[in-house]
Amino acid sequence: MLTRRKFLTMSSGLLAGAMLSACISMENEKPEPKDVVIPAAEVPQAGEAPLQKQSERFFVIHNDDGLLAFSARCTHQSCNVGWEAGRDEFHCPCHGSIFNRHGERTAGPAPRPLDLLALAVGPDGGLVVTTGTATERDEWRPGQSVPLT
Ligand code: FES
């Protein structure tokens, strides 16, 4: 016979198992790659402030050596970094990491530069940025920048 005590014990065990399963599932869930088209008219000029796509959580920045697309997620604990126009750098509001125009960490606890997203330049000067495939890197290297030809 199923006593009230046994029933409650079994129920709480099942509930804990279901919650654990849901957490593991969410942990392993990666966003699907998605191509985001940026028309040529929206591509920033070299040295200008980056284009921010808040809905997709990334930035496109145009430096003298080419274009980079970064994830906006700080590499410390995934807070969204923001652009500080007066300082020409990205700041994380959570623990103070700072990143330069190439996404390199210049201050704070972040362990590496901002993660890169694949970026391609179309024949009309527009861009395609592929989200959901952020690449970790140890440092910035010139070959990471994509020239706008
Ligand atoms: Fe950005 Fe901690 S999450 S510094």
Coordinates of N, CA, C and O and ligand atoms in Angstrom, one line a residue:
M1 N 0.8 -1.2 0.0 CA 0.0 0.0 0.0 C 0.9 1.3 0.0 O 1.9 1.3 0.7
L2 N 0.5 2.2 -0.7 CA 1.2 3.5 -0.9 C 0.8 4.4 0.2 O -0.3 4.9 0.2
T3 N 1.7 4.6 1.1 CA 1.4 5.6 2.2 C 1.6 7.0 1.7 O 2.3 7.2 0.7
R4 N 1.0 7.9 2.5 CA 1.2 9.3 2.1 C 2.7 9.7 2.1 O 3.2 10.4 1.3
R5 N 3.4 9.2 3.1 CA 4.8 9.5 3.2 C 5.6 9.0 2.0 O 6.5 9.7 1.4
K6 N 5.4 7.7 1.6 CA 6.0 7.2 0.4 C 5.7 8.0 -0.8 O 6.5 8.2 -1.7
F7 N 4.4 8.3 -0.9 CA 4.0 9.1 -2.1 C 4.7 10.4 -2.2 O 5.2 10.8 -3.3
L8 N 4.8 11.1 -1.1 CA 5.5 12.4 -1.1 C 7.0 12.2 -1.4 O 7.6 13.0 -2.1
T9 N 7.6 11.2 -0.9 CA 9.0 10.9 -1.1 C 9.2 10.6 -2.6 O 10.1 11.2 -3.3
M10 N 8.4 9.8 -3.2 CA 8.5 9.5 -4.6 C 8.3 10.7 -5.5 O 9.0 11.0 -6.5
S11 N 7.3 11.5 -5.1 CA 6.9 12.7 -5.9 C 8.1 13.7 -5.9 O 8.4 14.2 -6.9
S12 N 8.7 13.9 -4.7 CA 9.8 14.9 -4.7 C 11.0 14.4 -5.5 O 11.7 15.1 -6.1
G13 N 11.2 13.0 -5.5 CA 12.3 12.5 -6.2 C 12.1 12.7 -7.7 O 13.0 13.0 -8.5
L14 N 10.8 12.4 -8.2 CA 10.5 12.6 -9.6 C 10.7 14.0 -10.0 O 11.2 14.4 -11.1
L15 N 10.2 14.9 -9.1 CA 10.3 16.4 -9.4 C 11.8 16.8 -9.5 O 12.1 17.5 -10.5
A16 N 12.6 16.3 -8.6 CA 14.0 16.7 -8.7 C 14.6 16.2 -9.9 O 15.4 16.9 -10.6
G17 N 14.3 14.9 -10.3 CA 14.8 14.4 -11.5 C 14.4 15.1 -12.8 O 15.2 15.4 -13.7
A18 N 13.2 15.6 -12.8 CA 12.7 16.3 -14.0 C 13.4 17.7 -14.0 O 13.8 18.1 -15.1
M19 N 13.6 18.3 -12.9 CA 14.3 19.6 -12.9 C 15.7 19.5 -13.3 O 16.2 20.3 -14.1
L20 N 16.4 18.4 -12.8 CA 17.8 18.2 -13.2 C 17.9 18.0 -14.7 O 18.8 18.5 -15.4
S21 N 17.0 17.2 -15.2 CA 17.0 16.9 -16.7 C 16.8 18.1 -17.5 O 17.4 18.4 -18.5
A22 N 15.9 19.0 -17.0 CA 15.6 20.3 -17.7 C 16.9 21.2 -17.7 O 17.2 21.8 -18.7
C23 N 17.6 21.2 -16.6 CA 18.8 22.0 -16.5 C 19.9 21.5 -17.4 O 20.5 22.3 -18.1
I24 N 20.1 20.2 -17.4 CA 21.1 19.6 -18.3 C 20.7 19.9 -19.8 O 21.6 20.3 -20.6
S25 N 19.4 19.8 -20.1 CA 19.0 20.1 -21.5 C 19.3 21.5 -21.8 O 19.8 21.8 -22.9
M26 N 19.0 22.5 -20.9 CA 19.2 23.9 -21.2 C 20.7 24.2 -21.4 O 21.2 24.9 -22.2
E27 N 21.5 23.5 -20.5 CA 23.0 23.7 -20.6 C 23.6 23.3 -21.9 O 24.5 23.9 -22.4
N28 N 23.1 22.2 -22.4 CA 23.6 21.6 -23.7 C 23.0 22.3 -24.9 O 23.5 22.1 -26.0
E29 N 22.0 23.1 -24.7 CA 21.3 23.7 -25.9 C 22.2 24.8 -26.4 O 22.6 25.8 -25.7
K30 N 22.5 24.7 -27.7 CA 23.3 25.8 -28.4 C 22.4 26.4 -29.4 O 21.6 25.7 -30.0
P31 N 22.5 27.7 -29.6 CA 21.6 28.4 -30.6 C 22.0 27.9 -32.0 O 23.2 27.6 -32.3
E32 N 21.0 27.8 -32.8 CA 21.2 27.3 -34.2 C 21.9 28.5 -34.9 O 21.7 29.6 -34.7
P33 N 22.9 28.1 -35.8 CA 23.5 29.1 -36.6 C 22.5 29.9 -37.5 O 21.5 29.2 -38.0
K34 N 22.6 31.2 -37.6 CA 21.7 32.0 -38.3 C 22.4 33.1 -39.0 O 23.3 33.7 -38.4
D35 N 22.1 33.3 -40.3 CA 22.8 34.3 -41.1 C 22.0 35.6 -40.9 O 20.8 35.6 -41.2
V36 N 22.7 36.7 -40.5 CA 22.1 38.0 -40.4 C 22.7 38.9 -41.5 O 23.9 39.1 -41.6
V37 N 21.8 39.4 -42.4 CA 22.3 40.2 -43.5 C 22.3 41.7 -43.0 O 21.3 42.2 -42.4
I38 N 23.4 42.4 -43.3 CA 23.6 43.8 -43.0 C 23.7 44.5 -44.3 O 24.8 44.3 -45.0
P39 N 22.8 45.4 -44.7 CA 22.9 46.1 -45.9 C 24.1 47.0 -45.9 O 24.5 47.5 -44.9
A40 N 24.7 47.3 -47.1 CA 25.9 48.1 -47.2 C 25.7 49.5 -46.6 O 26.7 50.0 -46.0
A41 N 24.5 50.0 -46.6 CA 24.3 51.3 -46.0 C 24.4 51.3 -44.5 O 24.6 52.4 -43.9
E42 N 24.3 50.2 -43.9 CA 24.4 50.1 -42.4 C 25.8 49.8 -41.9 O 26.1 49.8 -40.7
V43 N 26.7 49.4 -42.9 CA 28.1 49.0 -42.5 C 28.8 50.3 -42.0 O 28.9 51.3 -42.8
P44 N 29.4 50.3 -40.8 CA 30.1 51.5 -40.3 C 31.4 51.8 -41.1 O 32.0 50.8 -41.6
Q45 N 31.7 53.0 -41.2 CA 33.0 53.4 -41.8 C 34.1 53.1 -40.9 O 33.9 53.0 -39.6
A46 N 35.3 53.0 -41.4 CA 36.5 52.7 -40.6 C 36.7 53.8 -39.5 O 36.6 55.0 -39.8
G47 N 36.8 53.3 -38.3 CA 37.0 54.3 -37.1 C 35.7 54.7 -36.5 O 35.8 55.3 -35.4
E48 N 34.6 54.5 -37.1 CA 33.3 54.9 -36.5 C 32.9 53.9 -35.4 O 33.5 52.9 -35.2
A49 N 31.9 54.3 -34.7 CA 31.3 53.5 -33.6 C 30.8 52.2 -34.3 O 30.4 52.2 -35.4
P50 N 30.8 51.1 -33.5 CA 30.4 49.8 -34.1 C 28.9 49.8 -34.3 O 28.1 50.5 -33.7
L51 N 28.4 48.9 -35.2 CA 27.0 48.7 -35.4 C 26.6 47.6 -34.4 O 27.3 46.6 -34.2
Q52 N 25.6 47.9 -33.6 CA 25.2 46.9 -32.6 C 23.8 46.3 -33.0 O 22.9 47.0 -33.3
K53 N 23.8 45.0 -33.1 CA 22.6 44.2 -33.3 C 22.1 43.6 -32.0 O 22.5 42.5 -31.6
Q54 N 21.3 44.4 -31.3 CA 21.0 44.0 -29.9 C 20.1 42.7 -29.9 O 20.3 41.9 -29.1
S55 N 19.3 42.6 -30.9 CA 18.4 41.4 -30.9 C 19.2 40.1 -31.1 O 18.8 39.1 -30.6
E56 N 20.3 40.3 -31.8 CA 21.2 39.1 -32.0 C 22.4 39.0 -31.1 O 23.2 38.1 -31.2
R57 N 22.6 40.0 -30.3 CA 23.7 40.1 -29.3 C 25.1 40.1 -30.0 O 25.9 39.3 -29.7
F58 N 25.3 41.0 -31.0 CA 26.6 41.1 -31.6 C 26.9 42.5 -32.0 O 26.0 43.3 -32.2
F59 N 28.2 42.8 -32.3 CA 28.6 44.0 -32.8 C 29.4 43.8 -34.1 O 30.1 42.7 -34.2
V60 N 29.3 44.7 -35.0 CA 30.2 44.7 -36.2 C 31.0 46.0 -36.1 O 30.5 47.1 -35.9
I61 N 32.4 45.9 -36.0 CA 33.2 47.1 -35.9 C 34.1 47.1 -37.1 O 34.6 46.1 -37.6
H62 N 34.4 48.4 -37.6 CA 35.2 48.6 -38.8 C 36.5 49.3 -38.3 O 36.4 50.5 -38.0
N63 N 37.6 48.7 -38.4 CA 38.9 49.3 -38.0 C 39.7 49.5 -39.3 O 39.3 49.1 -40.4
D64 N 40.8 50.2 -39.2 CA 41.6 50.5 -40.4 C 42.0 49.2 -41.1 O 42.3 49.2 -42.3
D65 N 42.2 48.1 -40.4 CA 42.6 46.8 -41.0 C 41.5 45.9 -41.4 O 41.7 44.8 -41.9
G66 N 40.2 46.3 -41.2 CA 39.1 45.5 -41.7 C 38.0 45.4 -40.7 O 38.0 46.1 -39.6
L67 N 37.1 44.5 -41.0 CA 35.9 44.4 -40.2 C 36.0 43.2 -39.2 O 36.6 42.2 -39.6
L68 N 35.3 43.3 -38.1 CA 35.2 42.2 -37.1 C 33.8 42.1 -36.6 O 33.2 43.2 -36.4
A69 N 33.3 40.9 -36.4 CA 32.0 40.7 -35.8 C 32.3 40.0 -34.5 O 32.9 39.0 -34.4
F70 N 31.8 40.6 -33.4 CA 32.0 40.1 -32.0 C 30.7 39.7 -31.4 O 29.7 40.4 -31.6
S71 N 30.7 38.6 -30.6 CA 29.6 38.4 -29.7 C 29.6 39.5 -28.7 O 30.6 39.9 -28.3
A72 N 28.4 39.9 -28.3 CA 28.3 40.9 -27.2 C 28.5 40.3 -25.8 O 28.5 41.1 -24.8
R73 N 28.6 39.0 -25.7 CA 28.7 38.4 -24.4 C 30.1 38.5 -23.9 O 31.0 38.0 -24.5
C74 N 30.2 39.0 -22.7 CA 31.5 39.1 -22.1 C 32.0 37.7 -21.8 O 31.3 36.8 -21.5
T75 N 33.3 37.6 -22.0 CA 33.9 36.2 -21.9 C 34.2 35.9 -20.4 O 34.7 34.8 -20.2
H76 N 33.8 36.7 -19.5 CA 33.9 36.4 -18.1 C 32.7 35.6 -17.7 O 32.8 34.4 -17.5
Q77 N 31.5 36.2 -17.6 CA 30.3 35.5 -17.1 C 29.1 35.8 -18.0 O 28.0 35.8 -17.5
S78 N 29.4 36.2 -19.2 CA 28.4 36.4 -20.3 C 27.4 37.5 -20.1 O 26.4 37.6 -20.8
C79 N 27.8 38.6 -19.3 CA 27.0 39.8 -19.4 C 27.1 40.5 -20.7 O 28.2 40.2 -21.4
N80 N 26.2 41.2 -21.2 CA 26.3 42.0 -22.4 C 27.2 43.2 -22.3 O 27.0 44.0 -21.4
V81 N 28.3 43.3 -23.1 CA 29.1 44.4 -23.1 C 28.4 45.6 -23.8 O 27.6 45.3 -24.6
G82 N 28.8 46.8 -23.5 CA 28.3 48.0 -24.2 C 29.4 48.8 -24.8 O 30.5 48.8 -24.3
W83 N 29.1 49.6 -25.8 CA 30.0 50.5 -26.4 C 30.1 51.8 -25.7 O 29.1 52.4 -25.4
E84 N 31.3 52.2 -25.3 CA 31.5 53.5 -24.7 C 32.1 54.4 -25.7 O 33.3 54.4 -26.0
A85 N 31.3 55.2 -26.3 CA 31.7 56.1 -27.4 C 32.8 57.0 -27.1 O 33.8 57.2 -27.8
G86 N 32.8 57.6 -25.9 CA 33.8 58.6 -25.5 C 35.2 58.0 -25.3 O 36.2 58.6 -25.4
R87 N 35.2 56.7 -25.0 CA 36.5 56.0 -24.8 C 36.9 55.1 -25.9 O 38.0 54.5 -25.8
D88 N 36.0 54.9 -26.9 CA 36.3 54.0 -28.0 C 36.6 52.6 -27.6 O 37.6 52.0 -28.1
E89 N 35.8 52.0 -26.7 CA 36.1 50.7 -26.2 C 34.7 50.1 -25.7 O 33.8 50.8 -25.5
F90 N 34.8 48.8 -25.5 CA 33.6 48.1 -25.0 C 33.8 47.8 -23.5 O 34.9 47.4 -23.0
H91 N 32.7 48.1 -22.7 CA 32.8 47.9 -21.2 C 31.7 46.9 -20.8 O 30.6 46.9 -21.3
C92 N 32.1 46.1 -19.9 CA 31.2 45.1 -19.3 C 30.6 45.7 -18.0 O 31.4 46.1 -17.1
P93 N 29.3 45.8 -17.8 CA 28.8 46.5 -16.6 C 28.8 45.6 -15.4 O 28.6 46.1 -14.3
C94 N 29.1 44.3 -15.5 CA 29.0 43.4 -14.4 C 30.3 43.4 -13.5 O 30.1 43.6 -12.3
H95 N 31.5 43.2 -14.1 CA 32.7 43.2 -13.2 C 33.8 44.1 -13.8 O 34.9 43.9 -13.4
G96 N 33.4 44.9 -14.8 CA 34.4 45.9 -15.2 C 35.4 45.5 -16.3 O 36.4 46.3 -16.5
S97 N 35.2 44.4 -17.0 CA 36.1 44.1 -18.1 C 36.0 45.2 -19.2 O 34.9 45.7 -19.4
I98 N 37.1 45.5 -19.8 CA 37.1 46.4 -20.9 C 37.8 45.8 -22.1 O 38.8 45.1 -21.9
F99 N 37.3 46.1 -23.3 CA 37.8 45.5 -24.5 C 38.0 46.6 -25.5 O 37.2 47.5 -25.6
N100 N 39.1 46.5 -26.3 CA 39.4 47.5 -27.3 C 38.7 47.2 -28.6 O 37.9 46.3 -28.7
R101 N 39.0 48.0 -29.6 CA 38.3 47.9 -30.9 C 38.5 46.5 -31.6 O 37.7 46.2 -32.5
H102 N 39.5 45.8 -31.2 CA 39.7 44.5 -31.8 C 39.2 43.4 -30.9 O 39.3 42.2 -31.1
G103 N 38.5 43.8 -29.8 CA 37.9 42.9 -28.8 C 38.9 42.3 -27.8 O 38.5 41.4 -27.1
E104 N 40.1 42.9 -27.8 CA 41.1 42.4 -26.8 C 40.8 43.0 -25.4 O 40.4 44.1 -25.3
R105 N 40.9 42.1 -24.4 CA 40.7 42.6 -23.0 C 41.8 43.5 -22.6 O 43.0 43.1 -22.8
T106 N 41.5 44.6 -22.1 CA 42.5 45.6 -21.6 C 42.4 45.8 -20.1 O 43.4 46.3 -19.5
A107 N 41.4 45.3 -19.5 CA 41.2 45.4 -18.1 C 40.1 44.5 -17.6 O 39.2 44.1 -18.4
G108 N 40.2 44.1 -16.3 CA 39.1 43.3 -15.8 C 39.4 41.8 -15.8 O 40.4 41.4 -16.3
P109 N 38.4 41.0 -15.3 CA 38.6 39.6 -15.1 C 38.4 38.7 -16.3 O 38.5 37.5 -16.2
A110 N 37.9 39.3 -17.4 CA 37.6 38.4 -18.6 C 38.9 37.6 -19.0 O 39.9 38.2 -19.1
P111 N 38.8 36.4 -19.3 CA 39.9 35.5 -19.6 C 40.5 35.6 -21.0 O 41.5 35.1 -21.3
R112 N 39.7 36.2 -21.9 CA 40.1 36.2 -23.3 C 39.4 37.3 -24.0 O 38.4 37.9 -23.5
P113 N 39.8 37.6 -25.3 CA 39.0 38.6 -26.1 C 37.6 38.2 -26.3 O 37.2 37.0 -26.1
L114 N 36.8 39.1 -26.8 CA 35.4 38.8 -27.2 C 35.4 37.8 -28.3 O 36.3 37.8 -29.1
D115 N 34.4 36.9 -28.3 CA 34.4 35.8 -29.2 C 34.0 36.3 -30.6 O 33.1 37.2 -30.7
L116 N 34.6 35.8 -31.6 CA 34.3 36.2 -33.0 C 33.2 35.4 -33.6 O 33.0 34.3 -33.4
L117 N 32.5 36.1 -34.5 CA 31.4 35.5 -35.3 C 31.9 35.6 -36.8 O 32.7 36.5 -37.2
A118 N 31.5 34.6 -37.5 CA 31.9 34.5 -39.0 C 31.3 35.7 -39.7 O 30.1 36.0 -39.5
L119 N 32.0 36.3 -40.5 CA 31.6 37.5 -41.3 C 32.0 37.4 -42.7 O 33.2 37.1 -43.0
A120 N 31.1 37.7 -43.6 CA 31.5 37.6 -45.1 C 31.0 38.9 -45.7 O 29.9 39.4 -45.3
V121 N 31.8 39.4 -46.7 CA 31.4 40.6 -47.4 C 30.8 40.2 -48.7 O 31.4 39.4 -49.5
G122 N 29.6 40.8 -49.0 CA 29.0 40.5 -50.3 C 29.5 41.4 -51.4 O 30.2 42.4 -51.1
P123 N 29.1 41.1 -52.6 CA 29.6 41.8 -53.8 C 29.1 43.3 -53.7 O 29.8 44.2 -54.3
D124 N 28.0 43.6 -53.1 CA 27.5 44.9 -53.0 C 28.0 45.7 -51.8 O 27.6 46.8 -51.5
G125 N 28.9 45.1 -51.0 CA 29.4 45.8 -49.8 C 28.6 45.5 -48.5 O 28.9 46.0 -47.5
G126 N 27.5 44.7 -48.7 CA 26.8 44.3 -47.5 C 27.5 43.2 -46.8 O 28.4 42.6 -47.4
L127 N 27.0 42.8 -45.6 CA 27.7 41.8 -44.9 C 26.7 40.7 -44.5 O 25.5 40.9 -44.4
V128 N 27.2 39.5 -44.3 CA 26.5 38.4 -43.7 C 27.2 38.0 -42.4 O 28.4 37.6 -42.5
V129 N 26.6 38.1 -41.3 CA 27.2 37.6 -40.0 C 26.4 36.4 -39.6 O 25.2 36.4 -39.5
T130 N 27.2 35.3 -39.3 CA 26.6 34.1 -38.8 C 26.6 34.0 -37.3 O 27.7 33.9 -36.7
T131 N 25.5 34.0 -36.7 CA 25.4 33.9 -35.3 C 25.3 32.5 -34.8 O 25.0 31.6 -35.7
G132 N 25.5 32.2 -33.6 CA 25.4 30.9 -33.0 C 26.6 30.1 -33.2 O 26.6 28.9 -32.9
T133 N 27.7 30.7 -33.7 CA 28.9 29.9 -34.0 C 30.1 30.7 -33.5 O 31.1 30.8 -34.2
A134 N 30.0 31.3 -32.4 CA 31.1 32.2 -31.8 C 32.3 31.4 -31.6 O 32.3 30.2 -31.2
T135 N 33.5 32.0 -32.1 CA 34.8 31.3 -32.0 C 35.6 32.0 -30.9 O 35.8 33.2 -30.9
E136 N 36.0 31.1 -29.9 CA 36.9 31.7 -28.9 C 38.3 31.9 -29.4 O 38.7 31.2 -30.4
R137 N 39.0 32.9 -28.9 CA 40.4 33.1 -29.4 C 41.2 33.6 -28.2 O 40.7 34.1 -27.2
D138 N 42.5 33.3 -28.3 CA 43.4 33.7 -27.2 C 43.9 35.2 -27.3 O 44.2 35.8 -26.3
E139 N 43.9 35.7 -28.5 CA 44.4 37.0 -28.8 C 43.8 37.5 -30.1 O 43.3 36.7 -30.9
W140 N 44.0 38.8 -30.4 CA 43.7 39.3 -31.7 C 44.9 39.1 -32.6 O 46.0 39.3 -32.2
R141 N 44.6 38.7 -33.8 CA 45.6 38.6 -34.9 C 45.1 39.3 -36.1 O 43.9 39.3 -36.4
P142 N 46.0 39.9 -36.9 CA 45.5 40.7 -38.1 C 44.7 39.9 -39.0 O 43.7 40.4 -39.6
G143 N 45.0 38.6 -39.2 CA 44.2 37.7 -40.1 C 42.7 37.6 -39.7 O 41.9 37.1 -40.5
Q144 N 42.3 38.0 -38.5 CA 40.9 37.8 -38.1 C 40.1 38.9 -38.7 O 38.9 38.7 -38.8
S145 N 40.7 40.1 -39.1 CA 39.9 41.1 -39.7 C 39.6 40.8 -41.1 O 40.4 40.3 -41.8
V146 N 38.4 41.2 -41.5 CA 38.0 41.0 -42.9 C 37.9 42.3 -43.7 O 37.2 43.2 -43.3
P147 N 38.8 42.4 -44.7 CA 38.8 43.7 -45.4 C 37.5 44.0 -46.2 O 36.9 43.0 -46.7
L148 N 37.1 45.2 -46.2 CA 35.9 45.6 -47.0 C 36.4 46.0 -48.4 O 36.9 47.1 -48.6
T149 N 36.3 45.1 -49.3 CA 36.9 45.3 -50.7 C 35.8 45.8 -51.6 O 34.7 45.5 -51.5
Ligands
FES1 FE1 31.9 40.8 -17.8 FE2 32.3 39.7 -15.4 S1 30.7 39.3 -16.9 S2 33.5 41.2 -16.3

